[in-house]
Structures are given as structure tokens and as C-alpha cells.
CSV table of C-alpha atoms in Angstrom, one decimal:
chain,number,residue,atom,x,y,z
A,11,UNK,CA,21.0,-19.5,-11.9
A,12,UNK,CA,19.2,-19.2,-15.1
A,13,UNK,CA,16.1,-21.9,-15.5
A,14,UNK,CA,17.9,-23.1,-18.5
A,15,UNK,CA,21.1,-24.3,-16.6
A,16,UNK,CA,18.4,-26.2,-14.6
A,17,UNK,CA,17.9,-30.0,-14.9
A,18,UNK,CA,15.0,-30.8,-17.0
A,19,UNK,CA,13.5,-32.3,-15.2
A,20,UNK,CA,13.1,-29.8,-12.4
A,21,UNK,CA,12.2,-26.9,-14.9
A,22,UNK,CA,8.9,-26.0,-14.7
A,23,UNK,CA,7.3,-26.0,-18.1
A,24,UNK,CA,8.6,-29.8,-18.4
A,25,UNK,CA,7.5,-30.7,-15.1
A,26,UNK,CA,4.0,-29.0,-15.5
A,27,UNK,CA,3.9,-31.1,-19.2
A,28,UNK,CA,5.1,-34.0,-17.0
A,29,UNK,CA,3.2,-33.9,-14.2
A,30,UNK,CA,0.7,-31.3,-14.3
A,31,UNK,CA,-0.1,-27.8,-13.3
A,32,UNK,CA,-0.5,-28.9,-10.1
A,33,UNK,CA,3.2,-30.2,-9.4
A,34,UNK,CA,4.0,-26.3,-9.5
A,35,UNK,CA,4.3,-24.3,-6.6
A,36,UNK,CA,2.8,-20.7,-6.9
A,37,UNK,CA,5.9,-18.9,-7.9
A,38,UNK,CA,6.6,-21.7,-11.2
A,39,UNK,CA,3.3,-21.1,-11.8
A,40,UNK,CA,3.6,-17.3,-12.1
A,41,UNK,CA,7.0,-17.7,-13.5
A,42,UNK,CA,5.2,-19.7,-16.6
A,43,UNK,CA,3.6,-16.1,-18.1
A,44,UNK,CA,6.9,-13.9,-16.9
A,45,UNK,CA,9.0,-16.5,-19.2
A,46,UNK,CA,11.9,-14.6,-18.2
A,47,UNK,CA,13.5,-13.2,-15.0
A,48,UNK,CA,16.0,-9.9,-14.5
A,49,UNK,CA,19.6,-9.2,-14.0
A,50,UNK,CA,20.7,-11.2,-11.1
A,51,UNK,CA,16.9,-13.4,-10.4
A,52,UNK,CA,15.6,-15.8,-12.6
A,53,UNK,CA,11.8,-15.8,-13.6
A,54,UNK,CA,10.9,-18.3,-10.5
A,55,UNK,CA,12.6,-16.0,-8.1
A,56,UNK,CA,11.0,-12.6,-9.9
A,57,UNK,CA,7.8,-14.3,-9.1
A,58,UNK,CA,8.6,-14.9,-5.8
A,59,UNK,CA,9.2,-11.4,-4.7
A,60,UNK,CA,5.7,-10.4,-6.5
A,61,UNK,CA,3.8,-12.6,-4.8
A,62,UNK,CA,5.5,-11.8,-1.5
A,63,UNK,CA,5.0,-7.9,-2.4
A,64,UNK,CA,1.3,-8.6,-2.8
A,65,UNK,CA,1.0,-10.6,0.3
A,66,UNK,CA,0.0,-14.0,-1.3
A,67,UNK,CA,-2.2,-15.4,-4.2
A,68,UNK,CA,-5.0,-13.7,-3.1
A,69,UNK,CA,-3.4,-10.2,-3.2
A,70,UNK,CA,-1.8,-10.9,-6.5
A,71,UNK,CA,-5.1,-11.7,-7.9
A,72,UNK,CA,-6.5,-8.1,-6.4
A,73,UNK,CA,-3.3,-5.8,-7.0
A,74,UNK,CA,-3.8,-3.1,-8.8
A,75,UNK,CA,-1.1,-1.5,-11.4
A,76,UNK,CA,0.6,0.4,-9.1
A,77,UNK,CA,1.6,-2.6,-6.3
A,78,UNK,CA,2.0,-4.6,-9.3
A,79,UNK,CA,4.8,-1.7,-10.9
A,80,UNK,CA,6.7,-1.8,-7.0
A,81,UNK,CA,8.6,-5.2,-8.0
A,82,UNK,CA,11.9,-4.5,-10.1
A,83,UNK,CA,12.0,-5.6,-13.5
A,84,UNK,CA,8.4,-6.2,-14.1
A,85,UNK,CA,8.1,-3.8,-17.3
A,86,UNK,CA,5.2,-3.1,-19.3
A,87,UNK,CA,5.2,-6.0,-21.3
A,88,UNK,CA,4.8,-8.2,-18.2
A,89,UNK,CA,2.7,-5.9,-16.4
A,90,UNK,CA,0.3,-6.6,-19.5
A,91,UNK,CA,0.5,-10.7,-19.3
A,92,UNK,CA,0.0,-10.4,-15.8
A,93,UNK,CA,-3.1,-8.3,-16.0
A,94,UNK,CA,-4.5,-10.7,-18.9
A,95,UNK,CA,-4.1,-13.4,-17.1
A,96,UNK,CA,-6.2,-12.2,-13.8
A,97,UNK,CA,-9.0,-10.9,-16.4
A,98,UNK,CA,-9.3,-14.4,-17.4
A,99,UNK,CA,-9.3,-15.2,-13.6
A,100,UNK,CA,-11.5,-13.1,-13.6
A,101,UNK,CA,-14.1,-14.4,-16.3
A,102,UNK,CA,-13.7,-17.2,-15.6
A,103,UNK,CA,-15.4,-17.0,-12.0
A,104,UNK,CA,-17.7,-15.3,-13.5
A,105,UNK,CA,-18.5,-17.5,-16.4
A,106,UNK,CA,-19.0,-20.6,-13.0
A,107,UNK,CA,-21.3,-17.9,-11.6
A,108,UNK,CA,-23.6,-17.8,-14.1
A,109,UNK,CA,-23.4,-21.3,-15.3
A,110,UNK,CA,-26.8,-22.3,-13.8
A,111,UNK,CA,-24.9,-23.9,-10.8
A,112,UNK,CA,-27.0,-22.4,-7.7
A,113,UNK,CA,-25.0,-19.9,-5.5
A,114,UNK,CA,-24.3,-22.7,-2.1
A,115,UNK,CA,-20.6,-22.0,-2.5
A,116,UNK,CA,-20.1,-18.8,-0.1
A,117,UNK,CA,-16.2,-19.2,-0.9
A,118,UNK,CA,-16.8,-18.6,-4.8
A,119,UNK,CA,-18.8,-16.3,-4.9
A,120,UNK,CA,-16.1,-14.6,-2.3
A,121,UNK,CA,-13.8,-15.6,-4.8
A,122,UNK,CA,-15.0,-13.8,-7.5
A,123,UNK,CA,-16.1,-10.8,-5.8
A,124,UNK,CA,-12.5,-9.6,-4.6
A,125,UNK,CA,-11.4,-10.3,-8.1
A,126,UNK,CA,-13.4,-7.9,-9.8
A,127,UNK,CA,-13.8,-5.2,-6.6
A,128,UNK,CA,-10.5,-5.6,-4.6
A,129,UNK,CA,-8.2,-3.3,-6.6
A,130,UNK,CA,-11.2,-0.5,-7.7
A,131,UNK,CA,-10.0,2.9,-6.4
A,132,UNK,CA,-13.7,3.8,-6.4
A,133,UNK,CA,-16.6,2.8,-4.5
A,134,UNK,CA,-18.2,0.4,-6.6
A,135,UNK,CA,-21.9,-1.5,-5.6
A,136,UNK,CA,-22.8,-4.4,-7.9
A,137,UNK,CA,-25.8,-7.1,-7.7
A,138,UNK,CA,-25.4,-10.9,-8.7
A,139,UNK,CA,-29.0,-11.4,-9.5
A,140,UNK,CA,-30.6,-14.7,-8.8
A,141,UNK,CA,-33.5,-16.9,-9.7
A,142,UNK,CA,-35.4,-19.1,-7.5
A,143,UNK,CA,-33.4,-21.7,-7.4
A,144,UNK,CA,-30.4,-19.2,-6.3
A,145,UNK,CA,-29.1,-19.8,-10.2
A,146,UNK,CA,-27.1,-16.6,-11.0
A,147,UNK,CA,-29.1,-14.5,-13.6
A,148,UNK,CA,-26.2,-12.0,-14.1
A,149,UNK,CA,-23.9,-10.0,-12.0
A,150,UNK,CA,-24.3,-6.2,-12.7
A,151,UNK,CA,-22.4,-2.9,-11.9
A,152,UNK,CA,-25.0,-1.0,-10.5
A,153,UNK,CA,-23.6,2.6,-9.5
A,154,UNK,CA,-20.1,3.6,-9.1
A,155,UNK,CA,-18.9,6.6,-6.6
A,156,UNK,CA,-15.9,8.4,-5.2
A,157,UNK,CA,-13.3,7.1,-2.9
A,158,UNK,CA,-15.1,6.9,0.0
A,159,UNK,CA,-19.0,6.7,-1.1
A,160,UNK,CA,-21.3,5.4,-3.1
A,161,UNK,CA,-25.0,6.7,-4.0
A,162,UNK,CA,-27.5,3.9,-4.1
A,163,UNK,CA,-31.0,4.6,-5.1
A,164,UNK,CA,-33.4,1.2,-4.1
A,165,UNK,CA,-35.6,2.5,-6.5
A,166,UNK,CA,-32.6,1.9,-9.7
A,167,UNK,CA,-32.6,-1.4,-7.7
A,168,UNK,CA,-35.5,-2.2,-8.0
A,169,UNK,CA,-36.3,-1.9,-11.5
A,170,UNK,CA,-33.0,-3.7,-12.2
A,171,UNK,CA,-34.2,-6.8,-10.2
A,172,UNK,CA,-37.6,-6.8,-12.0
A,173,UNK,CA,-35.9,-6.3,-15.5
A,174,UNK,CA,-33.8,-9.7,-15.1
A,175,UNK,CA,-37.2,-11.5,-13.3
A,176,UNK,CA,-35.1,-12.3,-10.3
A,177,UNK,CA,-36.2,-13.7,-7.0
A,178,UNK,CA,-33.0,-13.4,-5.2
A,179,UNK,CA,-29.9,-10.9,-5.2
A,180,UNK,CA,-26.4,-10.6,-3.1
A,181,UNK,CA,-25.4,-7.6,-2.8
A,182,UNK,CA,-21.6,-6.4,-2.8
A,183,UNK,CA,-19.7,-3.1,-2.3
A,184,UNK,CA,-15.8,-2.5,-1.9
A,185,UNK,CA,-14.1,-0.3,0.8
A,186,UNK,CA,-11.2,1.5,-1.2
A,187,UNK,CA,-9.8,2.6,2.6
A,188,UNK,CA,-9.2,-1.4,3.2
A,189,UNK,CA,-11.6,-1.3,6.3
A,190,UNK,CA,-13.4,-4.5,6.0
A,191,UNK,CA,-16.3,-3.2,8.4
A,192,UNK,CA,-19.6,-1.9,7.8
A,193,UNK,CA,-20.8,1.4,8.2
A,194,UNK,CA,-23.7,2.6,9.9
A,195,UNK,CA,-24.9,3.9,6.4
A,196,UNK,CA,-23.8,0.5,5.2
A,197,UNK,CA,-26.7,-1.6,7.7
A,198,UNK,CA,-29.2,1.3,6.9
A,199,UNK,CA,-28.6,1.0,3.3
A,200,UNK,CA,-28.9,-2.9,3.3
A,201,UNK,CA,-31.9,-2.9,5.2
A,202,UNK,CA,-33.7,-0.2,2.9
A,203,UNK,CA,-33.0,-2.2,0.0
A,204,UNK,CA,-34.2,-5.3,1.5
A,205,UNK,CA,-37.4,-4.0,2.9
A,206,UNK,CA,-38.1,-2.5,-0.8
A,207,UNK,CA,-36.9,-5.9,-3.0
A,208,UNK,CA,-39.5,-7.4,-0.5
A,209,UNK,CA,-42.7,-5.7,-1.9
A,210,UNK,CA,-41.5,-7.2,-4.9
A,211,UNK,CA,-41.1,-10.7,-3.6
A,212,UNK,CA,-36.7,-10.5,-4.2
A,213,UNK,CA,-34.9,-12.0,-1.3
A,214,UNK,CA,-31.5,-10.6,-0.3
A,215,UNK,CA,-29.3,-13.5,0.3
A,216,UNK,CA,-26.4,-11.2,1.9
A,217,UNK,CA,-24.5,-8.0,1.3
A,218,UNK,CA,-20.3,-8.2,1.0
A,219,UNK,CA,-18.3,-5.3,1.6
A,220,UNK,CA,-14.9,-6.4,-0.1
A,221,UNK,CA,-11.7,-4.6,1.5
A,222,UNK,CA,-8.3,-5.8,-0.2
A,223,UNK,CA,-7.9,-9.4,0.4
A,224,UNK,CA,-10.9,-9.3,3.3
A,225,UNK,CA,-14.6,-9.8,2.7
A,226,UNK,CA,-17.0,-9.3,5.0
A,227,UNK,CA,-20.3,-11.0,5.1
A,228,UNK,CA,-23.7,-9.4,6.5
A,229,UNK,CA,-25.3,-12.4,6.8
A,230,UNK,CA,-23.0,-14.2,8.5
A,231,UNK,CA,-22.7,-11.3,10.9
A,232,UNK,CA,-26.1,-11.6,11.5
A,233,UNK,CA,-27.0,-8.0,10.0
A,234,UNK,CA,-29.7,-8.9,7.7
């Protein structure tokens, strides 16, 4: 059945101008930027086979084009509202990051970090700078590799830490394989970089490796 033969008051734009964004489930949230559905499924029941597809909200947020393109009838122009949408996800994270608000939320800056690593084909290692109140200076791509590695040279780190007069850093790299576990070159890596950051007075708060929908966290694994 067609969202327009439903009651209005069961549709979802008039119950999310009713009642508010949170009334929606996931799905009539989704369906919102669709606007329409296919042959045969409405928009609400479109979105409902991409979330399930992705494995959830969080895998929705990290898909890349290609899980994305596997759902039937979702076409370029969708494709594109969808992708807009998690950029502004996205941003937005990032914009809280670096709001001045200090990093004690582990779950956002989790958060953020699968949004903008999860669906990278490449091995990408990035910093979220800090200052000494663990206020987020900037987040910063620092080198990019191939599917399975990434060179990291402390001494690039270095002078990046010093350019942005930070006193903290968290590290984060993503595992393309979706192997949410650390290398050995991983802890040897971590540990060079913190030994040199300390000769400059930087703490390293943690390291994340970010594998699909999975993050793992070195210092809550006890490996810094």
C-alpha cells in the first residue's frame, strides 16, 4: 500500500510534524529522504530492506556505494540523498568534536570515527588532536595506504602534533579486511609513536582500529 492511501495520521512526515522525529522508527526515518518507494514496496518498506541489507543503523551509516547499490530500486538519484545525508552525519560529529567539548565521551568519538573510516577501501590513519584539557584541536588524515597497509612515519607525526600545539592525540586506523584486531605491527607502531610524542610532552589517549561496524580500543585492551 502506497503511504498516500495511509491514514494521516499514521504517515510519517505528519506524525514526525506532529510528534517529532523521534515518534519515527528507523525505517520512516530513512523513508523521509527516499520520498518514494518501488514497484510493489512503498518508501517505508524500501527502507526497511536497506537497513536490513546493511545490518542496522550503524552499517547504513558506514556502507559504502556498492552495499548501498545491492537494494532494488535504489537508483542514482537516491543513492545521492542517501550519501548527502551521512556526509552531514558525518560533519556533524565532527563539528561536536571540535566544539571545545573535552573528548570524556569514548562512544562519540567511536561514533564519529566509523563514520568517516568504516567504508574506506584503503588503509587510512588519522589523529584527533587534543589540547590539555582533551578539547579536540582538529582531526586530521595523516597518511593513506593500500588495502592492507599503511606507512606511518612518527617523525610526520610529530611535526603535526607540534604544528597544532597539542598536548594529547587519539589515534585511529581502519582494517579494510573487517578484522577488528590488532596486528603485531599495529602494538609496535602505537608504542613507537607514543614513546616519540613523549619527548615532546603529547600524551596518546588511545589508538582505534575501526573494522566495519566494530572498533576496537587499545586502551581499553590494556595495549598502551
Amino acid at each position: 500500500m502506497a503511504i498516500t492511501d495511509w491514514p494521516a495520521d499514521q504517515r510519517p512526515r505528519e506524525r514526525l510534524l506532529a510528534h517529532g522525529p523521534a515518534a519515527l522508527s528507523d525505517a520512516e526515518l530513512i523513508a523521509l529522504f527516499l520520498r518514494t518507494g518501488i514497484t510493489g514496496k512503498n518508501a517505508v518498506e524500501l527502507a526497511r530492506d536497506l537497513i536490513g541489507i546493511c545490518g542496522g543503523l550503524n552499517g547504513l551509516l558506514s556502507a559504502d556505494r556498492t552495499t548501498l547499490g545491492r537494494v532494488r530500486g535504489l537508483g542514482s538519484a537516491k543513492l545521492a540523498q542517501l550519501a548527502a545525508v551521512l556526509e552531514l552525519a558525518r560533519r556533524c560529529l565532527g563539528e561536536q568534536l571540535r566544539s571545545g567539548t573535552p573528548l570524556t565521551s569514548p562512544s562519540a568519538v567511536r561514533d564519529y570515527l566509523r563514520l568517516v573510516l568504516a567504508a574506506r577501501e584503503h588503509e587510512v590513519f588519522l589523529a584527533l588532536f587534543a589540547d590539555a584539557q582533551h578539547r579536540v584541536l582538529c582531526a586530521e588524515e595523516l597518511f593513506r595506504g593500500t588495502l592492507t597497509q599503511t606507512s606511518v612515519y612518527p617523525r610526520e607525526v610529530v611535526k603535526a602534533a607540534l604544528r597544532v600545539n597539542a598536548a594529547a592525540v587519539i589515534f585511529a586506523h581502519n582494517h579494510p579486511s573487517g578484522v577488528a584486531q590488532p596486528s603485531q605491527a599495529d602494538e609496535l607502531l602505537t608504542r613507537t609513536l607514543k614513546d616519540a610524542l613523549a619527548l615532546v610532552d603529547v600524551r596518546v589517549l588511545d589508538h582505534f582500529i575501526v573494522a566495519g561496524h566494530q572498533t576496537l580500543s587499545f586502551a581499553e585492551r590494556g595495549l598502551l
